[in-house]
Tab-separated table of C-alpha atoms in Angstrom:
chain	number	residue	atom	x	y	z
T	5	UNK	CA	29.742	-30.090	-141.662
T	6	UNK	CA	32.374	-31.195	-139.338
T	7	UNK	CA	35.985	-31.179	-141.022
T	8	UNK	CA	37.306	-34.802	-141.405
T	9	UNK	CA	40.271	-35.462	-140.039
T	10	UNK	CA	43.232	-38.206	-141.410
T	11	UNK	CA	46.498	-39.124	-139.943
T	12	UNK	CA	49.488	-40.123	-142.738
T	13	UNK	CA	52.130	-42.010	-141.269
T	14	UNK	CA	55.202	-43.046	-143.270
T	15	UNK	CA	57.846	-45.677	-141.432
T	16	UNK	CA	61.521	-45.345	-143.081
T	17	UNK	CA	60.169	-43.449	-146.073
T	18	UNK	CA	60.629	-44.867	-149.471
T	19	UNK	CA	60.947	-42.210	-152.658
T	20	UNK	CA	57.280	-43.571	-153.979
T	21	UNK	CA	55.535	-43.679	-150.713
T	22	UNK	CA	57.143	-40.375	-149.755
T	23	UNK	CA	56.275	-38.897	-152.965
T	24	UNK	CA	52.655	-40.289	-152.834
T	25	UNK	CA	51.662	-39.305	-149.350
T	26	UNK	CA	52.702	-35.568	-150.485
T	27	UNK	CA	50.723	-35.547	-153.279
T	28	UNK	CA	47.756	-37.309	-151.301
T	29	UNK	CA	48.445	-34.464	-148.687
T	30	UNK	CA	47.797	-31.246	-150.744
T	31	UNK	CA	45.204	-33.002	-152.602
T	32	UNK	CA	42.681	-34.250	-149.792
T	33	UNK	CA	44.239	-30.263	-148.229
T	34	UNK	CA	42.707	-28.670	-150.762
T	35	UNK	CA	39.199	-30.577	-150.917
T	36	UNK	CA	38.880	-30.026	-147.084
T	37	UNK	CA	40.113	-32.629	-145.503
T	38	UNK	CA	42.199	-31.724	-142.522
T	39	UNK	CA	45.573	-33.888	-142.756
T	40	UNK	CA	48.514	-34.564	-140.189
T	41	UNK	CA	51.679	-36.426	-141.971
T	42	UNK	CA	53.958	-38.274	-138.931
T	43	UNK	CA	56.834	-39.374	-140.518
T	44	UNK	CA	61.048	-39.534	-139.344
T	45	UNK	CA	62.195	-35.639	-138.829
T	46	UNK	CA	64.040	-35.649	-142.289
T	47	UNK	CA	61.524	-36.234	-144.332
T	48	UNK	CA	59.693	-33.086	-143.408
T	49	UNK	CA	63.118	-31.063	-145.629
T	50	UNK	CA	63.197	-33.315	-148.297
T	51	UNK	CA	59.476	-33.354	-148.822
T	52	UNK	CA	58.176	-30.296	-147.651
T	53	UNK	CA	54.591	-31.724	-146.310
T	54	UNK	CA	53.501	-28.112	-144.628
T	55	UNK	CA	53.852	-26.728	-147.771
T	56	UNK	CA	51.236	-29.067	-149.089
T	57	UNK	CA	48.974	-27.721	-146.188
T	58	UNK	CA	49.362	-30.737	-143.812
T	59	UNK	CA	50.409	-30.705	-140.357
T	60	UNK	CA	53.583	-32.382	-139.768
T	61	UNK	CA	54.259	-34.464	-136.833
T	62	UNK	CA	58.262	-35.664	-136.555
T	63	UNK	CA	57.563	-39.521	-135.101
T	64	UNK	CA	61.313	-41.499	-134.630
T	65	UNK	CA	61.831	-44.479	-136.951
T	66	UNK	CA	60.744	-47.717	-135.929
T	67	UNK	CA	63.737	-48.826	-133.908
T	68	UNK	CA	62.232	-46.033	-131.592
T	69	UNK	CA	60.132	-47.365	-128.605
T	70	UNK	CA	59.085	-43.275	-128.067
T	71	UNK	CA	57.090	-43.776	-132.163
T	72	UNK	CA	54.388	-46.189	-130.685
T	73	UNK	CA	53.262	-43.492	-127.716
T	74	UNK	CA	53.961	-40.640	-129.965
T	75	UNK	CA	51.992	-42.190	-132.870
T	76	UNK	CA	49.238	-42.910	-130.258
T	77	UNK	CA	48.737	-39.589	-129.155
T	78	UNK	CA	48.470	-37.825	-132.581
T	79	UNK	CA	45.986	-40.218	-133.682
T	80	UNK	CA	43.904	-39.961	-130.792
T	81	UNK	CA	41.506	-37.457	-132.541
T	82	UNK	CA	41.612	-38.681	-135.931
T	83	UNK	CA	38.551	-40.249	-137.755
T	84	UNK	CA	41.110	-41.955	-140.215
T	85	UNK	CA	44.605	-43.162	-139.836
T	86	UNK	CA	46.128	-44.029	-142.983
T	87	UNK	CA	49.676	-46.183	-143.414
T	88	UNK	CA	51.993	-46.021	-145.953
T	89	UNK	CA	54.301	-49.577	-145.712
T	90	UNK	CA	54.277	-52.304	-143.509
T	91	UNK	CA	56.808	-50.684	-141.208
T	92	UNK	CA	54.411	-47.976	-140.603
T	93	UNK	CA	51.279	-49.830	-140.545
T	94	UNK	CA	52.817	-52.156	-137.792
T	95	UNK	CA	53.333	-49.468	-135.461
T	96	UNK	CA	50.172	-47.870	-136.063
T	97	UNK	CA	47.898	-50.712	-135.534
T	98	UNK	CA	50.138	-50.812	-132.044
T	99	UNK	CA	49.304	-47.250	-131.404
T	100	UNK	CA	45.367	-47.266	-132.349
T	101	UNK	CA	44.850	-50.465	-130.209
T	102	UNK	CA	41.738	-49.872	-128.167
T	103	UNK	CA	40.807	-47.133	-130.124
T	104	UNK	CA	37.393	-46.651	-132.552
T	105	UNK	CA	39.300	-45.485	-135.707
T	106	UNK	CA	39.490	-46.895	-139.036
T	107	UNK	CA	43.037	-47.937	-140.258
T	108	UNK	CA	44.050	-47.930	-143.853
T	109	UNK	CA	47.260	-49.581	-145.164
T	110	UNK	CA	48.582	-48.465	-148.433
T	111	UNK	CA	51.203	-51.182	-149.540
T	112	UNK	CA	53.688	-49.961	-151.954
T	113	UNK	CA	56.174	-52.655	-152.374
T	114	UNK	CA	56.924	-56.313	-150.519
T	115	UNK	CA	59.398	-57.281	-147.747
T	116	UNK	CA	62.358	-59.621	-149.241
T	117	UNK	CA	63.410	-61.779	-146.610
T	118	UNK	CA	63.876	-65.803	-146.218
T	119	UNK	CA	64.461	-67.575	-142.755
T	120	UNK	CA	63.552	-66.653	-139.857
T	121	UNK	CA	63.104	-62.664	-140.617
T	122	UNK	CA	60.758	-64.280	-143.516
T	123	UNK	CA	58.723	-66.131	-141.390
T	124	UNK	CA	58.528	-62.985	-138.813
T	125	UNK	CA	57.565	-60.450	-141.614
T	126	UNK	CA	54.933	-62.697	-143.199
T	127	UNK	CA	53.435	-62.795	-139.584
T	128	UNK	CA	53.336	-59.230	-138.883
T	129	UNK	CA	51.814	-59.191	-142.792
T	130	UNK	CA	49.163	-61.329	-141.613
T	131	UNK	CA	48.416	-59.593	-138.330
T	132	UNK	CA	48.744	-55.946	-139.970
T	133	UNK	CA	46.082	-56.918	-143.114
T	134	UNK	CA	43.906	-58.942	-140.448
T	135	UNK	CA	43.497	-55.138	-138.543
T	136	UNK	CA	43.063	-52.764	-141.470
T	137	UNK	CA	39.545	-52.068	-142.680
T	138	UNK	CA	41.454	-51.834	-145.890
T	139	UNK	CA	44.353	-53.318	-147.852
T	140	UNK	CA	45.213	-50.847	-150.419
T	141	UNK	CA	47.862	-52.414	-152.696
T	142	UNK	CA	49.760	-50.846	-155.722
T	143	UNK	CA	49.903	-53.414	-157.816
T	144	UNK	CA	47.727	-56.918	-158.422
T	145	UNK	CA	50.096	-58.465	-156.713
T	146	UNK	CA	50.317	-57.004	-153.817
T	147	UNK	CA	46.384	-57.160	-153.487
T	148	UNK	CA	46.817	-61.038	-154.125
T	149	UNK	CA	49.455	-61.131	-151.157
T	150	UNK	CA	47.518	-58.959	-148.997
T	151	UNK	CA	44.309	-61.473	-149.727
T	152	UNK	CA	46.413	-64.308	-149.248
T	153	UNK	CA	47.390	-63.228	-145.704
T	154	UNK	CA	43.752	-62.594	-144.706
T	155	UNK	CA	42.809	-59.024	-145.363
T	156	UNK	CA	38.760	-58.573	-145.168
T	157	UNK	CA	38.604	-55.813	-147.755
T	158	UNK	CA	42.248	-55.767	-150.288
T	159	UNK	CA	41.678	-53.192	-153.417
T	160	UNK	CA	43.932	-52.320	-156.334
T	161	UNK	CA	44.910	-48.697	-155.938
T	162	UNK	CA	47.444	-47.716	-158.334
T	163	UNK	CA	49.185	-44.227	-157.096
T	164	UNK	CA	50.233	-41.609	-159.318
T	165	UNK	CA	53.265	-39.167	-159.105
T	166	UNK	CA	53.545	-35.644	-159.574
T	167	UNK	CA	54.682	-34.621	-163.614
T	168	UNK	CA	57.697	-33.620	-164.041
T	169	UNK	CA	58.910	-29.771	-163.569
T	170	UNK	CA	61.125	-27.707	-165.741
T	171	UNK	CA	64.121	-28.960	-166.962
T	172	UNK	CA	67.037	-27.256	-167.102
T	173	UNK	CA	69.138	-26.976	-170.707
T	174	UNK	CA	69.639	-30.946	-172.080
T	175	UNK	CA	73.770	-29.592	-173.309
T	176	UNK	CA	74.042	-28.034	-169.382
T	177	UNK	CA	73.044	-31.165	-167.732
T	178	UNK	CA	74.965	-33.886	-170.022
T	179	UNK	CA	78.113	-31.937	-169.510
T	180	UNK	CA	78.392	-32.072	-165.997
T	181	UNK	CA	77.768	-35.492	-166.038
T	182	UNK	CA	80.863	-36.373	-168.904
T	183	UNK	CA	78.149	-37.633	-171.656
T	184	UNK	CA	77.974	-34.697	-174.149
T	185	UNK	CA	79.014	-36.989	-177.045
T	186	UNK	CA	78.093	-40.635	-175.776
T	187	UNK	CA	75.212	-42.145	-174.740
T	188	UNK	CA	73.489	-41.582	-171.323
T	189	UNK	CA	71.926	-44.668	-169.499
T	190	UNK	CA	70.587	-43.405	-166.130
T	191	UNK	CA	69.564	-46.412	-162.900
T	192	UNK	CA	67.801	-44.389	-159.941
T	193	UNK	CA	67.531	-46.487	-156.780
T	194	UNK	CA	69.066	-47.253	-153.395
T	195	UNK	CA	72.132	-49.123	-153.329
T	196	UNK	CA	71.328	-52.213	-151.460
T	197	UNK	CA	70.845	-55.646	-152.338
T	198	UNK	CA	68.316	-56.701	-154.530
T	199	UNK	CA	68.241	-53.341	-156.915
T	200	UNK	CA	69.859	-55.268	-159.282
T	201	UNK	CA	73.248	-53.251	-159.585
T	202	UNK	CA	75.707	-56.092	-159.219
T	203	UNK	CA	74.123	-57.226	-162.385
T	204	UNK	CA	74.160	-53.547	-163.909
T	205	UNK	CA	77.933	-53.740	-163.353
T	206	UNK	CA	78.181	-56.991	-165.390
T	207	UNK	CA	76.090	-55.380	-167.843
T	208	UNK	CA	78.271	-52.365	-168.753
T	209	UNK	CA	81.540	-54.969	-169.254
T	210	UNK	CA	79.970	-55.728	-172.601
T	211	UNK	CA	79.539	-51.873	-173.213
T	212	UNK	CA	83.100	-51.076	-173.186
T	213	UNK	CA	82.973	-52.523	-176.443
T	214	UNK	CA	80.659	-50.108	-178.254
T	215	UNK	CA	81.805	-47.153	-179.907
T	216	UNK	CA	81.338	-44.477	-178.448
T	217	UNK	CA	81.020	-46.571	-174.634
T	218	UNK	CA	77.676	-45.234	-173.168
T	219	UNK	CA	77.698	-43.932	-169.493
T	220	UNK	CA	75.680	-45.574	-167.148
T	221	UNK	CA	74.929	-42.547	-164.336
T	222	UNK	CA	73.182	-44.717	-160.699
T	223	UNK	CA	71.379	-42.047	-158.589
T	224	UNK	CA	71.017	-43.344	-155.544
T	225	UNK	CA	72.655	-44.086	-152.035
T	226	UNK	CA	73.278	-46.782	-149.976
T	227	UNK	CA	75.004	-49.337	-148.128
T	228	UNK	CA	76.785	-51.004	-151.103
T	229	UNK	CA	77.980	-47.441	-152.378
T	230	UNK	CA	82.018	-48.382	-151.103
T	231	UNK	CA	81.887	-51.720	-152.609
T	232	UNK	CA	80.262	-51.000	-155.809
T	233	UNK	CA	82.826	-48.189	-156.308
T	234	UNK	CA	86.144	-49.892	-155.508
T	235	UNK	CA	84.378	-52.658	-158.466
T	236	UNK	CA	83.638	-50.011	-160.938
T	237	UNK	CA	87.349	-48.645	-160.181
T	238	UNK	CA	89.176	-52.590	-160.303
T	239	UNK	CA	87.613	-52.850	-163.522
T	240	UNK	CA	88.010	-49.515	-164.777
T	241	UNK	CA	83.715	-49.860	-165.739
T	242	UNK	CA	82.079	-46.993	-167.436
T	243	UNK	CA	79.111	-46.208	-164.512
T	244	UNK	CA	79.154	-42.738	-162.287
T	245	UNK	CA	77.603	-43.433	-159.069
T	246	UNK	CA	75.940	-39.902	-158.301
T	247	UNK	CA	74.561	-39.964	-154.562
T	248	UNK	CA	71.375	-38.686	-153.945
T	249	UNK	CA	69.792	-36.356	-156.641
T	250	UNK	CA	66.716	-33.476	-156.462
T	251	UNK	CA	67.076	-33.521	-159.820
T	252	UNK	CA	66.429	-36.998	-161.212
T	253	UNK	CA	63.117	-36.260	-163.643
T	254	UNK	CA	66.155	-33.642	-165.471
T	255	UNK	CA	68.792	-36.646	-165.492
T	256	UNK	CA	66.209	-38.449	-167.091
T	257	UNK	CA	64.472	-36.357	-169.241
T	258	UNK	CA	68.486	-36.035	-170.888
T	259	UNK	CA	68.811	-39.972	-170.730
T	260	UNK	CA	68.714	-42.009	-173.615
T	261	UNK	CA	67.839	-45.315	-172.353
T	262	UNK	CA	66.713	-45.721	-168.324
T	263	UNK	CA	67.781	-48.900	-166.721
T	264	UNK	CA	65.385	-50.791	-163.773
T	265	UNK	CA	67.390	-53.820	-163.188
T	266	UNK	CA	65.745	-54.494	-159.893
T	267	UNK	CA	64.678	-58.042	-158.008
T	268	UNK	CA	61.186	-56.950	-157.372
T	269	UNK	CA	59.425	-53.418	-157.858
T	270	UNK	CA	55.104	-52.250	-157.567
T	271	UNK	CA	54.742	-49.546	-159.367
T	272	UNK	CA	58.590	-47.990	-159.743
T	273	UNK	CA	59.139	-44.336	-159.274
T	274	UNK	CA	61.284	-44.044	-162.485
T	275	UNK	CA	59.694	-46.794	-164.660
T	276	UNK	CA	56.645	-43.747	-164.560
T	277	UNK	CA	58.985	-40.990	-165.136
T	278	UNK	CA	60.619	-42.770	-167.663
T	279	UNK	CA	57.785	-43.582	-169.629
T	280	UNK	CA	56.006	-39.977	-168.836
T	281	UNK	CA	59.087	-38.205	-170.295
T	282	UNK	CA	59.306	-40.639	-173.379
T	283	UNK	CA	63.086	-42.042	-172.565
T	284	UNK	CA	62.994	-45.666	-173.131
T	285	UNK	CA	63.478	-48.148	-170.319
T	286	UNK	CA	64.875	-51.314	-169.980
T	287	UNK	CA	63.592	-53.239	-166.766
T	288	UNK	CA	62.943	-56.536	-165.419
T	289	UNK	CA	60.408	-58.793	-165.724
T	290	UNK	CA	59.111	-58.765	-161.994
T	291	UNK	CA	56.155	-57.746	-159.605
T	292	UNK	CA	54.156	-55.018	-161.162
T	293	UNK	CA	56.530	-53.896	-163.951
T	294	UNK	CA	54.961	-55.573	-166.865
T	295	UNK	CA	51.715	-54.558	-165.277
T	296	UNK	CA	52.614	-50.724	-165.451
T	297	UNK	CA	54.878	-50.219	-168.681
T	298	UNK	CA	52.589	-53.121	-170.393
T	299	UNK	CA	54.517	-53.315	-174.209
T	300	UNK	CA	56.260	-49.592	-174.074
T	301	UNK	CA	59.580	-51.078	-172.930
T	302	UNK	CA	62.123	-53.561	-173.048
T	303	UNK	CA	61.591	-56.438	-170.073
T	304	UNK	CA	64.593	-58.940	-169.256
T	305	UNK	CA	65.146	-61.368	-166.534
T	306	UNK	CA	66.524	-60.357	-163.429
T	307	UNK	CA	70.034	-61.102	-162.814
T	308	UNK	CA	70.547	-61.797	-166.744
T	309	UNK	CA	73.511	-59.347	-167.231
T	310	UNK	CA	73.770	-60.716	-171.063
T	311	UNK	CA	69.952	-60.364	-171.520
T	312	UNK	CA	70.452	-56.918	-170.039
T	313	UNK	CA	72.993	-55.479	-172.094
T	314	UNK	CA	72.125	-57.167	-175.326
T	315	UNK	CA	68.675	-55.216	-174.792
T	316	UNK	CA	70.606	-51.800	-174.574
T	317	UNK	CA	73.459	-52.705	-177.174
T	318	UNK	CA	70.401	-53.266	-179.058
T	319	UNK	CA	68.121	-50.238	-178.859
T	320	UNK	CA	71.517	-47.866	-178.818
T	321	UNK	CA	72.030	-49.001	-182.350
T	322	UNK	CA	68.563	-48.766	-183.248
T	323	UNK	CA	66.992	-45.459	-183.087
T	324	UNK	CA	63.630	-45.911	-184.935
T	325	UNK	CA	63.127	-48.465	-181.708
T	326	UNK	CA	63.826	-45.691	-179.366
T	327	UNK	CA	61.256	-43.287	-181.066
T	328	UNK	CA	58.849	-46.507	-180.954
T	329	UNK	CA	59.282	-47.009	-177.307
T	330	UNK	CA	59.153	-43.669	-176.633
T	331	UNK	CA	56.051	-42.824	-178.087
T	332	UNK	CA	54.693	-46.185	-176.732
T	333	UNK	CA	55.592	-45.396	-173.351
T	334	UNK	CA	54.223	-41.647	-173.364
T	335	UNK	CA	50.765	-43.510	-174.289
T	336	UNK	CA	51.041	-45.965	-171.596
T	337	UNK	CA	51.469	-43.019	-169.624
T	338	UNK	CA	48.241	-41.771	-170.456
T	339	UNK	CA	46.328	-44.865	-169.076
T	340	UNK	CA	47.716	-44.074	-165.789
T	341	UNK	CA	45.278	-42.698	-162.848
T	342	UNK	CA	45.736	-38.817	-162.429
T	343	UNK	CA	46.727	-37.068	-159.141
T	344	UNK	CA	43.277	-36.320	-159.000
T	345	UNK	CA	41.956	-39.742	-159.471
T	346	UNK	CA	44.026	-41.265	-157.154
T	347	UNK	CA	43.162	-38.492	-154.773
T	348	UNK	CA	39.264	-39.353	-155.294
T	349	UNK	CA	40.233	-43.131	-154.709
T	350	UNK	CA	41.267	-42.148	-151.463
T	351	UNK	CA	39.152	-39.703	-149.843
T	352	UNK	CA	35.988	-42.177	-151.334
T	353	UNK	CA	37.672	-44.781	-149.518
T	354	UNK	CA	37.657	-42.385	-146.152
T	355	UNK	CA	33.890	-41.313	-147.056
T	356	UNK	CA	33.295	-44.951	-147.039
T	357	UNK	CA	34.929	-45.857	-143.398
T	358	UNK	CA	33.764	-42.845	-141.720
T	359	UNK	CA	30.069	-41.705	-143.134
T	360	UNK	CA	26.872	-43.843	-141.298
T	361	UNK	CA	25.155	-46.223	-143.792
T	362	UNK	CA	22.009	-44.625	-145.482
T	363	UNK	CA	18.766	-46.059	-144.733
T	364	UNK	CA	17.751	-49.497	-146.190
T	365	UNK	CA	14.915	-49.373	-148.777
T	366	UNK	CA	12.251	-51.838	-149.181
């Protein structure tokens, strides 16, 4: 039986889609399935796709002309190509024009733009969902938006993430960060507009009034890093901003409360971690949050800073809450697909696009 063949590409490389393509890497790997990952040079260190068992291909971001022609040639001999993003999936449909291969596109979150880069993104959505053979969308409503733009075949395919590893000592981990006697509330996402943090900052105002003051620990990097910081200083604020981290399922696993104060989020990276590890989030009520955490956590209105840290005042004086939530969200957890069923989604998805239709009976 001849080995099939799939082609990952990733565009700027979110943490879920990154995450997700190496898991869907060393899965489909190990059932056979011969898989090259083209993706921006970095992400090959931070994500290690070889060691899943996948060839890796370094393709230049999208600002790149050389990605189209490099993208072209690696998927030349593929029997599926599989896109991770709209970024991604743009370039790719570029790069398999005039070629007899299937094209999947995974979306894992929405473009936020109004104007005239709205109107240009919602026409590369249509034209993008108009080539795949299918819309794979992590959330309902992202299938809804890829329907609405005029996808042919649009299916809810919820991804899963890796469990968490070892953790190192709870007492080792709280020190370094300052929070050995006060509460820990831990944010994980870029800094850039939209993730909420302005809001965050607001939030932990009302904070300095509790006794002891939680710290509120952001990992995460970005362009609003030097602006955010010269705030939290002004206002002397009680928040750590902690650059990138390899180690954020530890700094949550020693949280007491994780914070998603975000604009818009599919199926958030630390919203499952969170809830996996049995910390108790607080997040907005947007996208496909309630959809994932359902009633195992605390949902406010984004941009409510009041809303925000009345829910954490709240649940740091209540610990019978916490222990609530936290059980709650390790059994929301549960409901989640598996590696392995998300895997099986896949690769059934591939046997679908790539095996000849059986005979027709009578």
């Amino acid at each position: 039986m001849t080995q099939l063949r799939t082609v990952q590409v990733l565009g700027g490389g979110s943490a879920g889609s990154s995450a997700h393509v190496r898991s869907l890497a060393g899965g489909l790997v190990a059932r056979g399935v011969g898989v090259t990952v083209c993706a921006p040079a970095p992400l090959e260190h931070e994500y290690d796709f070889p060691g899943a068992g996948a060839h890796f291909v370094p393709v230049p971001r999208r600002s790149d002309p050389a990605s189209v022609g490099a993208l072209r040639t690696v998927c030349a001999g593929a029997d599926v190509v599989h896109a991770h993003g709209l970024d991604a999936a743009v370039r790719t449909a570029l790069a398999i024009s005039g070629q007899r291969v299937p094209l999947v596109v995974t979306w894992h979150t929405r473009t936020q733009a109004a104007g005239a880069r709205g109107r240009l993104l919602r026409m590369l959505e249509r034209r993008v969902v108009r080539t795949a053979a299918v819309v794979l969308g992590t959330s309902s409503e992202l299938v809804e938006r890829a329907r609405s733009r005029g996808a042919r075949d649009a299916r809810l395919a919820p991804v899963a993430v890796p469990p968490p590893g070892p953790d190192r000592p709870e007492s080792k981990v709280r020190a370094e960060l300052g929070a050995v006697e006060r509460p820990l509330l831990t944010a994980v996402g870029k800094l850039e507009p939209g993730r909420g943090h302005g809001t965050l900052l607001d939030a932990s105002h009302r904070w300095l009034g509790l006794d002891p003051v939680p710290l509120v620990a952001v990992a995460g990097e970005g362009r609003e890093r030097a602006a955010l910081q010269r705030r939290i200083d002004r206002e002397g604020l009680p928040v750590r901003l902690l650059g990138s981290r390899d180690d954020v399922g530890e700094l949550l696993a020693v949280s007491d409360l994780a914070l998603l104060p975000s604009r818009w989020e599919a199926r958030s990276l630390l919203a499952q971690e969170a809830l996996r590890l049995g910390v108790p989030l607080v997040a907005t009520r947007v996208g496909g949050t309630p959809e994932l955490v359902g009633t195992a956590a605390e949902l406010v209105p984004y941009g409510d800073a009041v809303a925000l840290a009345t829910a954490v005042s709240r649940l740091l004086a209540d610990p019978e809450r916490r222990r609530r939530l936290a059980a709650a969200g390790r059994a929301q957890a549960a409901t989640w697909p598996t590696e392995d069923e998300t895997i099986a989604q896949v690769l059934s998805i591939y046997d679908e696009l790539t095996q000849p239709p059986g005979p027709r009976t009578a």
